[in-house]
C-alpha atoms as one frame of an Amber mdcrd trajectory, in Angstrom:
protein
 -52.859 179.347 -57.923 -52.160 181.766 -60.797 -50.065 183.949 -58.486 -48.062
 180.934 -57.287 -47.505 179.831 -60.882 -46.354 183.335 -61.815 -43.902 183.462
 -58.899 -42.487 180.058 -59.794 -42.147 181.124 -63.429 -40.271 184.272 -62.485
 -37.962 182.320 -60.178 -37.285 179.773 -62.931 -36.577 182.589 -65.395 -34.185
 184.259 -62.982 -32.343 181.028 -62.245 -32.127 179.939 -65.879 -30.890 183.300
 -67.161 -27.121 183.130 -67.779 -24.959 185.030 -65.309 -22.614 187.169 -67.384
 -19.406 189.004 -66.636 -19.446 192.775 -66.802 -17.393 193.940 -69.798 -15.770
 197.234 -70.696 -18.281 199.707 -72.106 -21.317 198.175 -70.439 -23.372 200.129
 -67.942 -22.209 197.846 -65.135 -18.520 198.571 -65.758 -16.864 200.101 -62.669
 -16.950 203.874 -62.432 -13.863 206.020 -62.703 -14.022 206.520 -58.942 -13.911
 202.734 -58.460 -10.730 202.503 -60.486  -9.306 205.461 -58.564  -9.895 203.527
 -55.361  -8.171 200.484 -56.902  -5.232 202.623 -58.011  -4.659 203.762 -54.435
  -4.040 200.110 -53.476  -1.485 199.478 -56.228   2.264 200.040 -56.373   2.094
 201.157 -60.027  -0.287 203.349 -62.073  -3.087 201.593 -63.929  -2.304 200.361
 -67.438  -4.215 201.282 -70.577  -2.946 198.648 -73.026  -3.000 199.204 -76.759
  -2.331 196.772 -79.590   1.296 197.197 -80.748   0.157 198.260 -84.211  -1.545
 201.360 -82.778   1.817 203.142 -82.907   1.426 203.196 -86.685  -1.881 205.089
 -86.447  -1.171 208.582 -85.030  -4.866 209.239 -84.420  -4.996 206.228 -82.098
  -1.594 206.552 -80.485  -0.006 209.996 -81.055   3.085 209.155 -78.993   3.687
 205.770 -80.629   6.879 204.906 -82.502   5.896 202.907 -85.590   9.524 202.384
 -86.641  10.249 200.680 -83.333   7.204 198.434 -83.711   8.085 197.400 -87.256
  11.694 196.715 -86.230  10.711 194.514 -83.263   7.422 192.917 -84.311   9.061
 189.494 -84.815  11.106 189.601 -81.599   9.764 187.662 -78.620  11.446 189.744
 -75.928  10.056 192.994 -77.287   6.574 191.560 -77.677   6.559 190.200 -74.143
   7.422 193.676 -72.840   4.222 195.160 -74.340   1.114 194.685 -72.148  -1.156
 194.763 -75.216   0.865 192.332 -77.334   0.494 188.620 -77.953   3.271 186.533
 -79.485   0.804 185.386 -82.175  -0.955 188.667 -83.152  -4.105 186.917 -84.384
  -5.030 186.668 -80.704  -4.903 190.466 -80.478  -7.817 190.546 -82.939 -11.491
 189.788 -82.392 -13.872 188.231 -84.900 -17.569 188.991 -84.485 -20.219 186.405
 -85.352 -20.977 188.239 -88.621 -17.341 187.868 -89.733 -16.300 191.445 -89.012
 -12.795 191.630 -87.556 -11.682 194.172 -84.974  -7.899 194.548 -85.215  -4.995
 196.950 -85.370  -2.623 195.729 -88.068   0.947 196.997 -87.999   0.775 197.552
 -91.753  -1.399 200.672 -91.865  -1.345 200.662 -95.673  -3.809 197.753 -95.657
  -6.521 200.357 -95.227  -8.233 198.961 -92.134  -9.034 201.096 -89.088  -7.043
 200.497 -85.901  -9.365 199.133 -83.215  -8.803 197.480 -79.834  -9.538 193.912
 -80.968  -9.212 191.465 -78.055  -6.820 193.624 -76.047  -8.269 194.688 -72.660
  -8.734 198.449 -72.281  -7.436 198.654 -68.731  -5.081 196.635 -66.564  -2.789
 196.331 -63.554   1.003 196.213 -63.723   1.560 193.798 -60.841   4.806 194.187
 -58.903   3.793 192.840 -55.477   1.590 190.211 -53.864  -0.655 193.036 -52.687
  -1.107 194.279 -56.282  -2.381 190.859 -57.288  -4.616 190.489 -54.247  -6.211
 193.910 -54.805  -6.835 193.125 -58.482  -8.362 189.725 -57.807 -10.705 191.172
 -55.172 -11.661 194.077 -57.451 -12.471 191.756 -60.369 -14.520 189.502 -58.090
 -16.425 192.375 -56.470 -17.361 193.918 -59.833 -17.933 190.593 -61.654 -15.284
 191.353 -64.292 -13.648 189.074 -66.843 -10.174 188.741 -65.358  -7.268 188.006
 -67.704  -3.870 186.918 -66.373  -0.968 187.568 -68.754   2.809 187.355 -68.577
   4.491 187.074 -71.997   1.560 186.373 -74.331   2.999 183.027 -75.493  -0.333
 181.278 -75.891  -1.682 179.257 -78.829  -5.176 179.238 -77.320  -5.438 182.990
 -76.710  -5.908 182.562 -72.956  -3.804 185.637 -72.122  -6.270 188.181 -73.443
 -10.017 188.827 -73.646 -12.031 191.618 -75.201 -13.599 193.820 -72.541 -11.744
 192.218 -69.643  -9.465 193.480 -66.883  -5.804 192.641 -67.505  -3.576 191.421
 -64.667  -0.057 191.722 -66.094   2.467 189.663 -64.113   5.404 190.245 -66.473
   7.369 192.445 -64.085   7.443 189.986 -61.188  11.101 189.243 -61.906  12.532
 188.035 -58.586  14.980 185.119 -58.800  16.649 183.340 -55.886  18.748 180.210
 -55.421  18.714 178.033 -52.306  21.139 175.086 -52.033  19.094 173.621 -49.163
  15.492 174.515 -49.955  12.904 172.860 -47.713   9.245 173.077 -48.792   7.065
 174.906 -46.328   5.284 172.465 -44.017   7.591 169.539 -44.753   7.795 167.011
 -41.896  10.743 167.684 -39.578  11.469 164.006 -38.887  15.121 163.126 -38.481
  16.898 161.987 -41.656  13.819 162.812 -43.744  15.202 164.129 -47.040  13.195
 167.154 -48.119  15.886 169.671 -49.072  16.586 170.575 -52.703  19.082 172.568
 -54.733  16.325 174.902 -55.818  15.752 177.961 -57.993  12.721 180.146 -57.275
  11.461 182.390 -60.081   8.809 185.073 -60.064   5.821 184.905 -62.397   7.438
 187.294 -64.873  10.757 185.472 -65.203  11.341 184.093 -68.694  13.401 181.078
 -69.583  16.391 183.031 -70.831  16.549 184.678 -67.405  16.036 181.415 -65.532
  18.712 179.631 -67.593  21.177 182.439 -66.883  20.379 182.289 -63.161  20.861
 178.515 -62.995  24.109 178.739 -64.953  25.426 181.360 -62.521  25.056 178.726
 -59.782  26.603 175.957 -61.864  23.233 174.253 -62.177  20.742 173.220 -64.895
  16.990 173.782 -64.778  14.388 171.949 -66.860  12.833 174.650 -69.028  11.256
 175.367 -72.378  12.807 175.651 -75.816  11.279 179.118 -76.217  13.651 181.470
 -74.413  11.014 184.168 -73.872   8.306 181.829 -72.564   7.417 182.416 -68.905
   9.009 180.024 -66.422   6.200 180.185 -63.842   3.030 180.512 -65.896   1.079
 178.504 -68.435   4.148 176.515 -69.487   4.499 174.750 -66.155   0.765 174.524
 -65.442   0.198 172.818 -68.794   2.961 170.269 -68.175   6.064 171.983 -69.503
   8.096 169.983 -72.024  11.791 170.631 -72.506  14.889 169.544 -74.423  15.895
 168.060 -71.059  12.692 166.070 -70.504  14.118 162.730 -71.618  16.742 162.980
 -68.873  14.927 164.874 -66.096  11.206 164.700 -66.869   8.694 167.423 -67.624
   8.450 170.741 -65.853   5.724 169.376 -63.565   8.109 166.623 -62.474  10.643
 169.203 -61.297   8.470 171.723 -59.502   8.683 171.820 -55.703   6.495 174.711
 -54.620   4.266 177.536 -55.827   3.254 180.846 -54.314  -0.255 181.774 -55.494
  -3.197 184.088 -54.930  -6.516 182.242 -55.087  -9.901 183.626 -56.104 -10.714
 184.706 -52.535  -7.666 187.007 -52.583  -5.654 184.872 -50.171  -1.947 184.264
 -50.689  -1.154 180.552 -50.353   1.963 178.440 -50.326   1.279 175.343 -52.415
   3.381 172.180 -52.311   3.205 168.514 -51.365   2.521 169.435 -47.727   0.453
 172.607 -47.942  -2.635 172.629 -50.168  -1.504 169.372 -51.815  -4.676 169.043
 -53.891  -4.029 172.418 -55.501  -0.385 171.451 -55.989  -1.547 168.359 -57.872
  -3.863 170.428 -60.094  -1.334 173.165 -60.858   1.057 170.506 -62.183  -0.598
 169.882 -65.537  -4.206 170.928 -64.954  -3.877 174.015 -67.140  -2.828 177.628
 -66.719  -5.141 180.512 -65.794  -7.568 178.132 -64.093  -7.002 177.726 -60.352
  -5.105 180.758 -59.083  -2.630 183.484 -60.025   0.829 181.963 -59.715   3.323
 184.488 -58.354   6.351 182.233 -57.978   7.554 178.739 -58.752  10.397 176.812
 -57.148  12.232 174.212 -59.247  14.665 171.494 -58.376  17.920 171.979 -60.312
  20.411 169.432 -61.651  24.099 168.895 -62.271  25.188 169.920 -65.764  26.446
 167.212 -68.121  27.863 167.319 -71.657  25.579 166.508 -74.543  25.767 165.563
 -78.186  23.482 166.683 -80.992  22.991 165.071 -84.377  21.450 167.369 -86.957
  20.315 166.261 -90.392  18.387 167.095 -93.534  16.871 164.739 -96.123  15.127
 165.656 -99.374  12.693 163.290-101.026  12.306 162.798-104.763   9.269 160.508
-104.555   6.476 159.505-102.163   8.006 156.026-101.894  11.310 157.434-100.661
   9.523 159.756 -98.247   7.567 156.899 -96.708  10.645 154.686 -96.457  12.773
 157.311 -94.697  10.018 158.523 -92.369   9.122 154.953 -91.381  12.716 154.344
 -90.299  12.785 157.761 -88.632   9.757 156.801 -86.541  11.180 153.347 -85.835
  14.297 154.728 -84.148  12.394 157.000 -81.739  11.295 154.434 -79.112  14.852
 153.154 -78.611  16.220 156.679 -78.331  13.391 157.670 -75.990  14.182 154.760
 -73.680  17.764 156.025 -73.559  16.645 159.533 -72.533  17.221 161.302 -75.857
  15.154 164.224 -77.083  14.951 166.539 -80.044  12.903 168.383 -82.610  12.075
 167.721 -86.241   9.883 168.753 -89.146   8.765 166.524 -91.979   6.644 166.722
 -95.105   6.261 164.827 -98.358   9.263 166.750 -99.669  11.795 166.730 -96.839
  12.843 165.924 -93.278  14.935 168.060 -90.959  15.860 166.876 -87.473  17.974
 167.630 -84.413  18.478 164.889 -81.833  19.863 165.671 -78.374  21.652 163.030
 -76.255  22.615 163.987 -72.691  25.824 162.641 -71.187  26.469 160.598 -74.331
  29.737 160.807 -76.276  29.882 161.689 -79.954  30.943 158.126 -80.738  28.142
 156.515 -78.794  25.537 158.929 -80.162  26.654 158.286 -83.734  26.561 154.536
 -83.165  23.031 154.688 -81.747  21.681 156.640 -84.717  23.711 154.949 -87.446
  20.997 152.421 -88.471  18.631 155.258 -89.329  21.341 157.418 -90.917  22.443
 154.527 -93.139  18.903 153.727 -94.256  18.267 157.401 -95.043  21.456 157.656
 -97.092  20.578 154.528 -99.027  16.999 155.597 -99.676  17.884 159.103-100.856
  21.103 158.236-102.629  23.104 160.388-100.242  24.982 163.393-101.573  23.011
 166.637-101.474  19.787 164.734-100.750  20.948 163.700 -97.293  23.343 165.445
 -94.925  24.031 165.112 -91.210  26.481 166.498 -88.685  27.326 165.513 -85.102
  28.178 168.281 -82.623  29.439 168.022 -79.023  28.587 170.568 -76.312  30.074
 170.849 -72.859  26.663 171.583 -71.294  23.010 172.229 -71.994  23.592 175.940
 -71.437  26.127 176.115 -74.271  23.700 174.232 -76.507  20.897 176.612 -75.535
  23.011 179.696 -76.359  23.565 178.409 -79.885  20.103 177.041 -80.499  17.237
 178.490 -78.455  18.330 181.922 -77.266  16.276 183.604 -79.995  12.602 182.806
 -80.484  11.193 181.770 -83.824   7.545 181.729 -84.820   6.551 184.944 -83.052
   4.839 187.969 -84.527   2.947 185.951 -87.147  -0.675 184.807 -87.215  -0.902
 181.110 -86.445  -3.026 178.403 -84.926  -2.199 174.738 -84.660  -3.394 171.222
 -84.048  -1.551 168.438 -82.228  -1.581 164.926 -80.787   0.649 162.929 -78.459
   2.472 160.100 -80.235   2.305 156.835 -78.239   5.513 154.940 -77.601   3.937
 151.563 -78.336   2.459 152.585 -81.677   5.805 153.958 -82.852   7.514 150.744
 -81.851   4.937 148.299 -83.172   3.740 150.052 -86.321   6.123 152.802 -87.478
   4.819 152.512 -91.038   1.324 153.513 -89.905   2.697 156.503 -88.007   4.665
 157.572 -91.079   1.573 157.318 -93.295  -0.520 159.411 -90.908   2.072 162.156
 -90.567   2.760 162.307 -94.303  -0.993 162.659 -94.892  -0.970 166.099 -93.218
  -0.612 168.531 -96.156   0.923 171.287 -94.026   3.724 168.974 -92.866   4.216
 168.188 -89.185   6.620 169.080 -86.441   7.708 166.511 -83.861   8.638 167.664
 -80.385  10.553 164.595 -79.177  10.153 165.508 -75.505   8.608 162.459 -73.827
   9.650 158.913 -73.055  12.757 158.382 -70.948  12.381 160.041 -67.533   8.886
 161.276 -68.451   7.612 157.700 -68.762   9.025 156.671 -65.396   6.736 158.974
 -63.373   3.520 157.577 -61.890   0.753 159.291 -63.933  -1.348 159.801 -60.802
   1.225 161.985 -59.044   0.318 165.087 -61.076  -2.787 166.523 -62.710  -1.250
 166.117 -66.160  -3.062 163.975 -68.743  -1.930 160.386 -67.969  -1.210 159.685
 -71.643   1.920 161.833 -71.404   3.510 158.931 -69.523   2.905 156.592 -72.477
   3.989 159.017 -75.208   7.328 159.720 -76.832   6.545 162.954 -78.689   4.071
 165.670 -79.558   3.130 165.819 -83.246   1.744 169.146 -84.448   0.959 171.154
 -87.575   0.418 174.871 -88.165  -1.967 177.050 -90.148  -1.121 180.709 -90.664
  -2.338 183.768 -92.543  -1.265 187.330 -93.263  -2.765 190.439 -91.691  -5.940
 191.597 -93.373  -7.013 188.085 -94.407 -10.831 187.933 -94.701 -12.782 186.039
 -92.055 -13.903 183.469 -94.627 -10.284 182.513 -95.378  -9.434 182.333 -91.678
 -12.400 180.038 -91.107 -11.198 177.894 -94.005  -7.797 177.616 -92.303  -9.527
 176.567 -89.096 -11.485 173.961 -91.027  -8.180 172.563 -92.273  -7.034 172.330
 -88.658 -10.125 170.274 -87.835  -9.460 168.014 -90.807  -5.847 167.604 -89.742
  -6.930 166.627 -86.250  -9.199 163.959 -87.707  -6.159 162.551 -89.495  -3.900
 162.712 -86.434  -6.529 160.916 -84.376  -5.207 157.781 -86.033  -2.139 158.065
 -83.797  -4.083 157.273 -80.633  -7.670 156.258 -79.845  -7.701 158.564 -76.814
  -6.799 161.641 -78.879  -4.698 163.134 -76.096  -2.554 166.213 -76.537  -0.619
 169.008 -74.830  -2.769 171.840 -73.499  -0.194 174.508 -74.349   0.267 173.560
 -77.999  -3.109 172.601 -79.318  -6.267 173.621 -81.152  -9.253 175.659 -80.034
 -11.501 173.305 -82.002 -11.275 170.036 -80.104 -14.500 168.022 -80.083 -13.992
 166.944 -76.471 -11.386 169.192 -74.815 -11.963 167.731 -71.351 -10.940 164.285
 -72.592  -8.245 165.477 -74.981  -6.424 167.776 -72.567  -7.030 166.125 -69.182
  -8.315 162.578 -69.693  -9.243 160.559 -66.623  -8.030 163.349 -64.328 -10.788
 165.731 -65.384 -13.297 165.041 -62.608 -10.704 165.450 -59.872  -9.409 168.629
 -61.510 -12.917 170.050 -61.672 -13.549 169.256 -58.005 -10.352 171.124 -57.081
 -11.327 173.997 -59.357 -14.736 174.271 -57.662 -13.115 174.184 -54.231 -10.669
 177.047 -54.801 -12.646 179.043 -57.379 -16.364 178.333 -56.823 -17.506 181.470
 -58.685 -15.375 180.777 -61.759 -13.203 183.891 -61.656 -10.451 182.109 -63.592
 -11.909 180.770 -66.853  -9.877 180.154 -70.003 -10.528 178.630 -73.404 -10.884
 174.827 -73.161  -9.753 174.897 -69.535 -11.300 173.062 -66.618 -14.924 174.238
 -66.103 -14.953 176.170 -69.403 -17.841 173.933 -70.491 -19.964 175.711 -67.856
 -19.704 178.930 -69.877 -20.804 180.047 -73.333 -18.496 180.331 -76.328 -17.397
 183.829 -75.338 -16.559 182.604 -71.805 -18.459 185.625 -70.486 -21.811 184.050
 -69.555 -22.350 181.065 -67.293 -24.621 178.370 -68.716 -25.462 176.569 -65.500
């Protein structure tokens, strides 16, 4: 009896002990000979990524060029070309539980040592399907923490992990255009319309490259406002909002087909006819979760002229601020229904905005916005306190060249919080929305990228959170800090993010938001990011990745792992 009890106890202990990934520096880490064997299967030499700042520490990186780093640290294209760089460098750092920070700050005069932080020590520069397959199989065989990274545009830090193996897809740059693209496996029935004017982009293609490629064919593609964001990575798998969304829908509404490598190392074509469940999940179920996406095929559109109305208002009192912002909110539902979009930032002191109207004349656009413009002029007294200008463009591409070709908000430490803004609330109670947004001390940005065509899509056709189809915008706020900031101050900034989220929760009882532009500190990320689709998404995740090779912060099945995402809890 005692022996049986002992055996059962040992079995229980073995089963209850967390199963952890093998990390760099641990005894289980693959031997040099193992990596040599992997290298023989790859088209490129293995990578040994370093944080960009290491170039400013000769002892760490003797061949580094610190002048080049300092010159380019705020440039998105340069950062995306560095395997060890993130667009927000705080995700290159690592904070231990005791508050110690491992980092490599570009400013060496701060007096901190240059350490690896969260940047993986070794990686693969993927150029072929076979490179990706070999890496996936190697990571699975050796139980490694696999990290998939393209550009490093990631507000949740999903593109890096301390001690992991990096799979860098940035150089998968193939682009092709097909004026009669037919998804693989589509039914051949007569008169069945399945062909598309389609652009296929590799995993490493960025939006500035995709926009150029579409323009060369006289076409328009629905893409992101960040020109250096990847066109076939986390952007599309998180939903993908765009300045064109009001007219043509979100990225997930325009995708036709993916080429992926799943956790078993198999290459799969994924569309409405082949692996349709995975196709559903990849359209909004979150990046880095189901497979490594190697290519994405988008439907393209005819170009049309557009009109923008840009304005700035300054407030001299809280009463004026509330009055103007209430009217600003009030106009959004009508514009959303007409397919408009835009971007704005507001605080207790000011409002700046840029509305975009596709295939709308300057006269008609001005007429549509005049009620708000008049109320803003009256409330502020006009003059230098309120200014606006209306600009015509012959196409989205021309607008993009003037507006989005350079990336802002890169190279600085930042985290954010966000919520989707419901259409009905904005229409029925704009004053409440104004009060909530003005209560955020950091000020808020409004990505006016929903409504219109986005709202016309059946929410069950993609894995995206259904609340996107009832929203008109994403409201967000940012917290940032300078390099060398103590852990206690960073934690205080994160506490302010939590407080801000509590305030923004007043916008919607469901507390839904966009997975790509959100906080790491959500109380219920499954509900917030995926809503009623979560169970189905998890079932698909378990089907294609039963061992959990692809795990990212707040992603599907992340609740099965500890806070480090290295050890399985159940």
